Coordinates of C-alpha atoms in Angstrom, one line a residue:
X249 CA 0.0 0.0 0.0
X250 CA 1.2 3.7 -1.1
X251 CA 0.6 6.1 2.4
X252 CA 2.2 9.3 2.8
X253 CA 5.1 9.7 5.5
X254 CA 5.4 9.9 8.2
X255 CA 4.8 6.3 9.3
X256 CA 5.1 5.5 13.2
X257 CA 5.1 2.2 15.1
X258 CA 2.6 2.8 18.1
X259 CA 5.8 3.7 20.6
X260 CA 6.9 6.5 17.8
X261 CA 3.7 7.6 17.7
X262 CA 3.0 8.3 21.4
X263 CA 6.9 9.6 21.9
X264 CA 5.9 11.9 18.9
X265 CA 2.2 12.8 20.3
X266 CA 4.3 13.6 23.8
X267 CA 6.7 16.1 21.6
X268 CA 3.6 18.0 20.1
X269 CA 2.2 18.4 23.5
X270 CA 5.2 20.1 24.9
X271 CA 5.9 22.4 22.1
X272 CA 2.1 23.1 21.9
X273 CA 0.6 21.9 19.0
X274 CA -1.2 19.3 16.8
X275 CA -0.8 16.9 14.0
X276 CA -2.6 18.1 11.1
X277 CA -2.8 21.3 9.9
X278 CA -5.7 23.0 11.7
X279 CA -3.8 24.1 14.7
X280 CA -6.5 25.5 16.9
X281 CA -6.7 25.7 20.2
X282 CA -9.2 23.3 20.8
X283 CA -7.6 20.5 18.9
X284 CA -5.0 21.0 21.2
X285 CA -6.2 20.7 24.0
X286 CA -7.6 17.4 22.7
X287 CA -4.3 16.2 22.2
X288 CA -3.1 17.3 25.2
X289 CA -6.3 15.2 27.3
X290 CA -5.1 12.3 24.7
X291 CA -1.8 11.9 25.7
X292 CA -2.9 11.8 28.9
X293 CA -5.7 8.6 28.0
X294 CA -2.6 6.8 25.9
X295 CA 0.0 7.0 28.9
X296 CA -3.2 5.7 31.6
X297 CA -3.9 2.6 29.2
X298 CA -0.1 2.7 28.1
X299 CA 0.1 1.6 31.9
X300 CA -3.3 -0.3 32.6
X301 CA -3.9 -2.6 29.5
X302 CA -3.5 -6.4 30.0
X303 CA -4.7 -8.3 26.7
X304 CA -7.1 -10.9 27.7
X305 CA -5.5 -14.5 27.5
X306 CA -7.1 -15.4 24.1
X307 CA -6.3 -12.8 22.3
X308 CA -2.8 -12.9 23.5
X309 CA -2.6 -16.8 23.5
X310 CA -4.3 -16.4 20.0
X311 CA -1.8 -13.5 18.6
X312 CA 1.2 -15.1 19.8
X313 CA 0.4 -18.3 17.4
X314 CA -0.2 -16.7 14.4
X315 CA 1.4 -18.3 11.7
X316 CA 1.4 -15.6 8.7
X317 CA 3.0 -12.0 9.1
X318 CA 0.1 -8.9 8.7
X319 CA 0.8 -5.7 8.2
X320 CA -1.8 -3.4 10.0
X321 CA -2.3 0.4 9.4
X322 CA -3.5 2.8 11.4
X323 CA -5.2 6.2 9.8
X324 CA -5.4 8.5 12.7
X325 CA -4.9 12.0 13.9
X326 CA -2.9 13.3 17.3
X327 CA -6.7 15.2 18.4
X328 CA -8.7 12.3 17.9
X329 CA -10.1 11.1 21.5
X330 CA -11.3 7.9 19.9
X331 CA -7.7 7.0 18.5
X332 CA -6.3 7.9 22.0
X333 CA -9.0 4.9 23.4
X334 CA -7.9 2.2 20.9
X335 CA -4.3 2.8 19.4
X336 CA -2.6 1.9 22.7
X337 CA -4.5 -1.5 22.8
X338 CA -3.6 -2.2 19.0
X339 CA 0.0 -1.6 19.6
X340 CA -0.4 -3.9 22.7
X341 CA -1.9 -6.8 20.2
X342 CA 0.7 -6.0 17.8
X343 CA 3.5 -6.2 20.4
X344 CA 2.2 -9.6 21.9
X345 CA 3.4 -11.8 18.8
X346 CA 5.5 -11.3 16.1
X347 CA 3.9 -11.5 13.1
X348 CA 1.8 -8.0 12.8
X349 CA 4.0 -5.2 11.5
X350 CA 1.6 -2.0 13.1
X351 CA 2.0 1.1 11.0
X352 CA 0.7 4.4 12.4
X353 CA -0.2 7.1 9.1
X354 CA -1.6 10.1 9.6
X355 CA -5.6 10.7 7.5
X356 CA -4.6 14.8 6.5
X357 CA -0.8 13.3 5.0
X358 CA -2.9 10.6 3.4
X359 CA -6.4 12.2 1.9
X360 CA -6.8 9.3 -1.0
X361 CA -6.6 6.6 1.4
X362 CA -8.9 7.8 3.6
X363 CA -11.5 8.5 0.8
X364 CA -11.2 5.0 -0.1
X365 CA -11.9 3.6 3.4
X366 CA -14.9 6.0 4.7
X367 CA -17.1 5.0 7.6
X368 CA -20.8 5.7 7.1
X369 CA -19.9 8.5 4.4
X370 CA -17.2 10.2 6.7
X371 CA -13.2 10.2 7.2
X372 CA -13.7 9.2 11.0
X373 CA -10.6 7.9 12.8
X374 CA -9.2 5.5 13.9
X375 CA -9.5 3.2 10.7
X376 CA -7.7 0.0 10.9
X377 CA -6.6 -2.0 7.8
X378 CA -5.2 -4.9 7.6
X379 CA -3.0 -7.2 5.2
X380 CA -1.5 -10.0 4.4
X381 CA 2.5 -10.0 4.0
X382 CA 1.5 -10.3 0.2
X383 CA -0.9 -7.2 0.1
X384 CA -4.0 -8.6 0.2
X385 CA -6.8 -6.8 2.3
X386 CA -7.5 -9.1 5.2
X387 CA -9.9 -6.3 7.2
X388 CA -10.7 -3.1 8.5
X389 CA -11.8 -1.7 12.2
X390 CA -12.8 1.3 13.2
X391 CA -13.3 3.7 14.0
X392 CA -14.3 2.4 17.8
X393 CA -15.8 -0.9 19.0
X394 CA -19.2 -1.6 18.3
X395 CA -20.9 -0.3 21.1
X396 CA -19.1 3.1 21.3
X397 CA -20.2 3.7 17.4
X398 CA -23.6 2.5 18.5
X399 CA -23.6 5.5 21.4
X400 CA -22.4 7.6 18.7
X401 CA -25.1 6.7 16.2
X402 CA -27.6 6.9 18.6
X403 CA -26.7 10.8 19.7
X404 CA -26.3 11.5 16.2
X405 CA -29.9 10.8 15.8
X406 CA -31.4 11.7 18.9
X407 CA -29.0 14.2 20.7
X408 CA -31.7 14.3 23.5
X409 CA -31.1 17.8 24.8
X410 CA -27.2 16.6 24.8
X411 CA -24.5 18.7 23.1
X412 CA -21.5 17.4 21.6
X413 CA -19.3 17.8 24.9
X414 CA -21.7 16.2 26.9
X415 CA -21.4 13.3 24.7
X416 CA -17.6 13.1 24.6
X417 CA -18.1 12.8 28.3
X418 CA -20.6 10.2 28.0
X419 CA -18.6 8.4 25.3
X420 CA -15.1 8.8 27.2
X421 CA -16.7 7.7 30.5
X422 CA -17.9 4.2 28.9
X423 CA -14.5 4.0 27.6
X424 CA -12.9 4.3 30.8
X425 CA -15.6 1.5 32.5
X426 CA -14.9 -1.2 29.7
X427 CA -10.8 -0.7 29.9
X428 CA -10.5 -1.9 26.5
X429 CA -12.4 -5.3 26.6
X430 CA -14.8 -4.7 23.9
X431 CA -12.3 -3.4 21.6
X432 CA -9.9 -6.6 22.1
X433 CA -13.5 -9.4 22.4
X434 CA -13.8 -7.4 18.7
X435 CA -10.1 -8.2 17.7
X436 CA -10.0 -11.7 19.2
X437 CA -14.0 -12.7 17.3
X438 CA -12.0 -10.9 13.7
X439 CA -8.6 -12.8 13.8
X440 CA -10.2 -16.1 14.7
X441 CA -12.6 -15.8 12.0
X442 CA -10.4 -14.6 9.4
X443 CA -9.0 -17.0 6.4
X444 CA -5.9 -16.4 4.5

């Protein structure tokens, strides 16, 4: 696959998101204050699940017998609270074997890919895509479990008296309660169902 550099391994990433927070900024070129801000509550999320994640024992018993390499890549931006949520469990899945080369790419450095991999009509990150050593698409996540983009749908529909910071809260406080189990139950029920 033809991205746009740079291209990060999770640890690169993080050490790179940690650099934009001290000298102020964000990835992208929008550099508002807002989005800032963002990345500054992010880095904050990756280092608490940098710390806190534990894969559950099937996905890591799983990951550490895979037999053929993948190549997974991660469309994301630094401001994007739903990136800050998954990427550190990805890069723990990635980290538990050795067969799944993670690739962090940024969406704004790579505008055709993310056009070709939309999510209900919109460039919403984090979008996972995966493939085989040979360049075959295996799958795509993203970009949040099932249930958080269920939450999402549902305030999109019916916002119920709820602005958009009142859901972040909402979203970010489920988040927090699951500590990553529905993302990785999502990971473990894709990888043991996948044939290549």
């Amino acid at each position: 696959m033809n991205v746009n550099k740079p291209v990060f391994s999770y640890i690169e990433f993080y050490e790179w998101t940690v650099q934009l927070v001290k000298n102020k900024q964000t990835s992208g070129e929008k550099q508002t204050e807002n989005l800032i801000k963002f990345t500054e509550l992010n880095l904050s999320r990756m280092k608490r699940l940098n710390k806190t994640t534990k894969l559950i024992p099937e996905l890591e018993n799983f990951v550490t017998t895979l037999k053929k390499p993948q190549v997974w890549y991660v469309i994301t931006e630094a401001w994007c609270g739903d990136s800050a949520q998954n990427l550190p469990v990805i890069g723990e899945i990635a980290a538990a074997g050795n067969k799944i080369d993670l690739r962090v790419i940024l969406r704004d450095e790579n505008p055709e890919l993310i056009e070709k991999y939309h999510t209900n009509g919109s460039k919403s990150i984090p979008k996972l895509i995966a493939f085989s050593e040979e360049g075959v698409e295996l799958f795509t996540w993203g970009p949040r479990p099932k249930t958080a983009q269920d939450l999402v749908m549902d305030w999109k529909e019916n916002p119920a008296g709820r602005d958009f910071e009142a859901f972040e809260k909402e979203l970010h406080t489920w988040y927090t309660k699951d500590k990553t189990q529905t993302t990785q139950k999502e990971f473990l029920e894709i990888l043991t169902n996948l044939k290549y």
